Coordinates of N, CA and C in Angstrom, one line a residue:
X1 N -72.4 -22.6 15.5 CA -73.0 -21.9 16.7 C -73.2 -22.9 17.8
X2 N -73.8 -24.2 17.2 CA -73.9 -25.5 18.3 C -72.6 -25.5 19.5
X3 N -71.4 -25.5 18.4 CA -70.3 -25.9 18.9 C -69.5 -25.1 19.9
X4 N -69.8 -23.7 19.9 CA -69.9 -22.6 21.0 C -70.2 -23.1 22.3
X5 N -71.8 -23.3 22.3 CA -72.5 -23.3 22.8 C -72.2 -24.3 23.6
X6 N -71.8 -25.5 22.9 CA -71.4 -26.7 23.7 C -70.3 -27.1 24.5
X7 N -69.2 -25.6 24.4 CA -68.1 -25.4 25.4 C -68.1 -24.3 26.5
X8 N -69.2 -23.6 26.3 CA -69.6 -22.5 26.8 C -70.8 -23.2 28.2
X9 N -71.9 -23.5 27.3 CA -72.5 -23.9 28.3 C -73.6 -25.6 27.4
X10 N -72.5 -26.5 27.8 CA -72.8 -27.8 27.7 C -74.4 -28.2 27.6
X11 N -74.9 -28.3 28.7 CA -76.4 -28.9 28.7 C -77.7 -28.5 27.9
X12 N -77.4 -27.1 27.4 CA -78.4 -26.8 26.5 C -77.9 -27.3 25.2
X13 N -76.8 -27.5 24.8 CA -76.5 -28.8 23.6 C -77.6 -29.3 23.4
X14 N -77.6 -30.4 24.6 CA -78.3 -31.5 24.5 C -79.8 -31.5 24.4
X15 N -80.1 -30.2 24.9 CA -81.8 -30.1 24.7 C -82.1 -29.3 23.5
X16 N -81.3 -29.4 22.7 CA -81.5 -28.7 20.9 C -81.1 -29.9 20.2
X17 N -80.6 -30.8 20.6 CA -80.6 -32.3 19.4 C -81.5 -33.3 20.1
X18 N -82.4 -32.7 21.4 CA -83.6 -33.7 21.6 C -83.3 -35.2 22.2
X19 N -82.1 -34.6 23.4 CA -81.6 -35.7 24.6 C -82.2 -34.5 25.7
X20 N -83.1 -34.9 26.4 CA -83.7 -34.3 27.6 C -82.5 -34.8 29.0
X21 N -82.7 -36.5 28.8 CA -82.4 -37.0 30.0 C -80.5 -37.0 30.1
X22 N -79.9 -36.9 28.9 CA -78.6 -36.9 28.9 C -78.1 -34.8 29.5
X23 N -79.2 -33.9 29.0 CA -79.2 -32.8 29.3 C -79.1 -32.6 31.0
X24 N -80.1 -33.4 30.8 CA -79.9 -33.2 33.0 C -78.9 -33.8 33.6
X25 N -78.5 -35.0 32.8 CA -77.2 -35.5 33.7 C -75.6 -34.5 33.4
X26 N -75.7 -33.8 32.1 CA -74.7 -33.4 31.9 C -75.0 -31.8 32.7
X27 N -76.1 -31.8 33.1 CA -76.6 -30.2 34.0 C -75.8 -30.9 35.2
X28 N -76.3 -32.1 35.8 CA -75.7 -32.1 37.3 C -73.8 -32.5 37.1
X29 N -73.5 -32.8 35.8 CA -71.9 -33.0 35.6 C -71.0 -31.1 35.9
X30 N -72.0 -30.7 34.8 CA -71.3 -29.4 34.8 C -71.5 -28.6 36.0
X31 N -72.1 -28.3 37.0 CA -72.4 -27.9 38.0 C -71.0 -27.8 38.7
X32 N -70.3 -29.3 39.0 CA -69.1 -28.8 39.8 C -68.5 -28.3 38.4
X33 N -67.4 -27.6 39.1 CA -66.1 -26.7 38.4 C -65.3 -28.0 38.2
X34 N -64.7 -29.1 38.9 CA -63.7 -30.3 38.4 C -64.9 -31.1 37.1
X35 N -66.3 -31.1 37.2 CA -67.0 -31.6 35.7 C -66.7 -31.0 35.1
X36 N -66.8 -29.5 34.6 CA -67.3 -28.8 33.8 C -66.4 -29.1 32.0
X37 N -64.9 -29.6 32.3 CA -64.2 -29.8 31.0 C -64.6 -31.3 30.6
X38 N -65.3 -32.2 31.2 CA -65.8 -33.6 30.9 C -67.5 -33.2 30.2
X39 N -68.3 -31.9 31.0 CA -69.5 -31.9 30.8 C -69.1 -31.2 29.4
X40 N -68.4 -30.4 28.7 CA -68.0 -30.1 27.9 C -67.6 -30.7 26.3
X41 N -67.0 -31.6 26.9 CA -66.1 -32.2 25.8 C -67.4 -33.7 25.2
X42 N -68.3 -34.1 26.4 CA -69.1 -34.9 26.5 C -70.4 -34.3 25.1
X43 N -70.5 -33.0 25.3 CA -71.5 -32.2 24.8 C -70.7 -32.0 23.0
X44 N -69.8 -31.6 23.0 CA -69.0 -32.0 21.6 C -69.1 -33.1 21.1
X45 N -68.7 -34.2 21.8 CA -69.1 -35.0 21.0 C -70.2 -36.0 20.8
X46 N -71.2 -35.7 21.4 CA -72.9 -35.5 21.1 C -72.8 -35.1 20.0
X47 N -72.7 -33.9 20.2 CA -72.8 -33.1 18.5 C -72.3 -33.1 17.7
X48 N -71.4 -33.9 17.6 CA -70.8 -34.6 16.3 C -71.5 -35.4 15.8
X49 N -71.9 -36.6 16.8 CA -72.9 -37.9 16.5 C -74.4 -37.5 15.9
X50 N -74.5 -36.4 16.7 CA -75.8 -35.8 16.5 C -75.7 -35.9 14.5
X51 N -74.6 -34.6 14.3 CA -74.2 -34.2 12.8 C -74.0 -35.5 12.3
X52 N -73.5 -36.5 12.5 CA -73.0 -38.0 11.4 C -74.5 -38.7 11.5
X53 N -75.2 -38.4 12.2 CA -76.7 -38.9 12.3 C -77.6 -38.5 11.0
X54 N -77.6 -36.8 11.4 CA -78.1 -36.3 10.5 C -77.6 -36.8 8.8
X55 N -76.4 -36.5 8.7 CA -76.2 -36.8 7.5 C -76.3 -38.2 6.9
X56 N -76.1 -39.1 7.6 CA -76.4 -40.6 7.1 C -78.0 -40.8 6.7
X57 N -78.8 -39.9 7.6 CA -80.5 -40.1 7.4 C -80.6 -39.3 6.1
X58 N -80.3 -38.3 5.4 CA -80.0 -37.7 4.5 C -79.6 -38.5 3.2
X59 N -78.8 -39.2 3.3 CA -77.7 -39.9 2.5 C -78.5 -40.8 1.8
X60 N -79.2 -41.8 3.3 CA -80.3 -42.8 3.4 C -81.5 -42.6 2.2
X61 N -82.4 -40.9 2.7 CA -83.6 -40.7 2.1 C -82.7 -40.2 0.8
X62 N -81.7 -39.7 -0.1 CA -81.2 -39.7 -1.4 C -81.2 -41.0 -2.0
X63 N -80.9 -41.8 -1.5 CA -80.8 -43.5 -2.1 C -82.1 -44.0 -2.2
X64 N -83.0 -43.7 -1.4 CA -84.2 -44.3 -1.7 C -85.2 -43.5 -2.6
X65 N -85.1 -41.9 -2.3 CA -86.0 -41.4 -3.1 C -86.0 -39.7 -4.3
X66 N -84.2 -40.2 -3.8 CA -83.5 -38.7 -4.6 C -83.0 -39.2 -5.7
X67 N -81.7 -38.5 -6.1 CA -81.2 -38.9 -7.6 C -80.0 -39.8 -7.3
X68 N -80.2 -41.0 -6.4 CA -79.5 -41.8 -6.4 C -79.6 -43.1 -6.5
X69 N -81.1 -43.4 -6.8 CA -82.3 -44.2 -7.2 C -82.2 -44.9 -8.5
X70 N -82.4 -46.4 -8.9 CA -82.2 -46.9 -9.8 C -83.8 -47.0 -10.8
X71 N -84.5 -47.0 -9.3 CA -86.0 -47.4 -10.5 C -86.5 -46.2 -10.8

């Protein structure tokens, strides 16, 4: 649904993975019509980083306190 969203209309991406200030800048990218496929593609791949974020912190708290744990 993110990923819709982030070709559709870019800057609210960024204020659902909790970048305010990258949100405004890609508000005043997308604004012209020549930004709007940079404010776009910019917002994708946020949310990619966002997702490989998420899952490494995931990964992280299994090793320390899931069933990946030696002690």
């Amino acid at each position: 649904m993110r990923l819709i969203l982030a070709i559709i209309f870019p800057p609210l991406v960024f204020f659902t993975i909790n970048r305010p200030f990258q949100g405004m800048m890609n508000l005043i990218l997308w604004i012209t019509f020549i930004g709007w496929p940079v404010a776009a593609i910019w917002a994708v791949y946020a949310l990619s980083q966002y997702r490989n974020d998420e899952l490494r912190r995931e990964v992280d708290y299994d090793r320390r306190y899931g069933r990946y744990s030696r002690y």
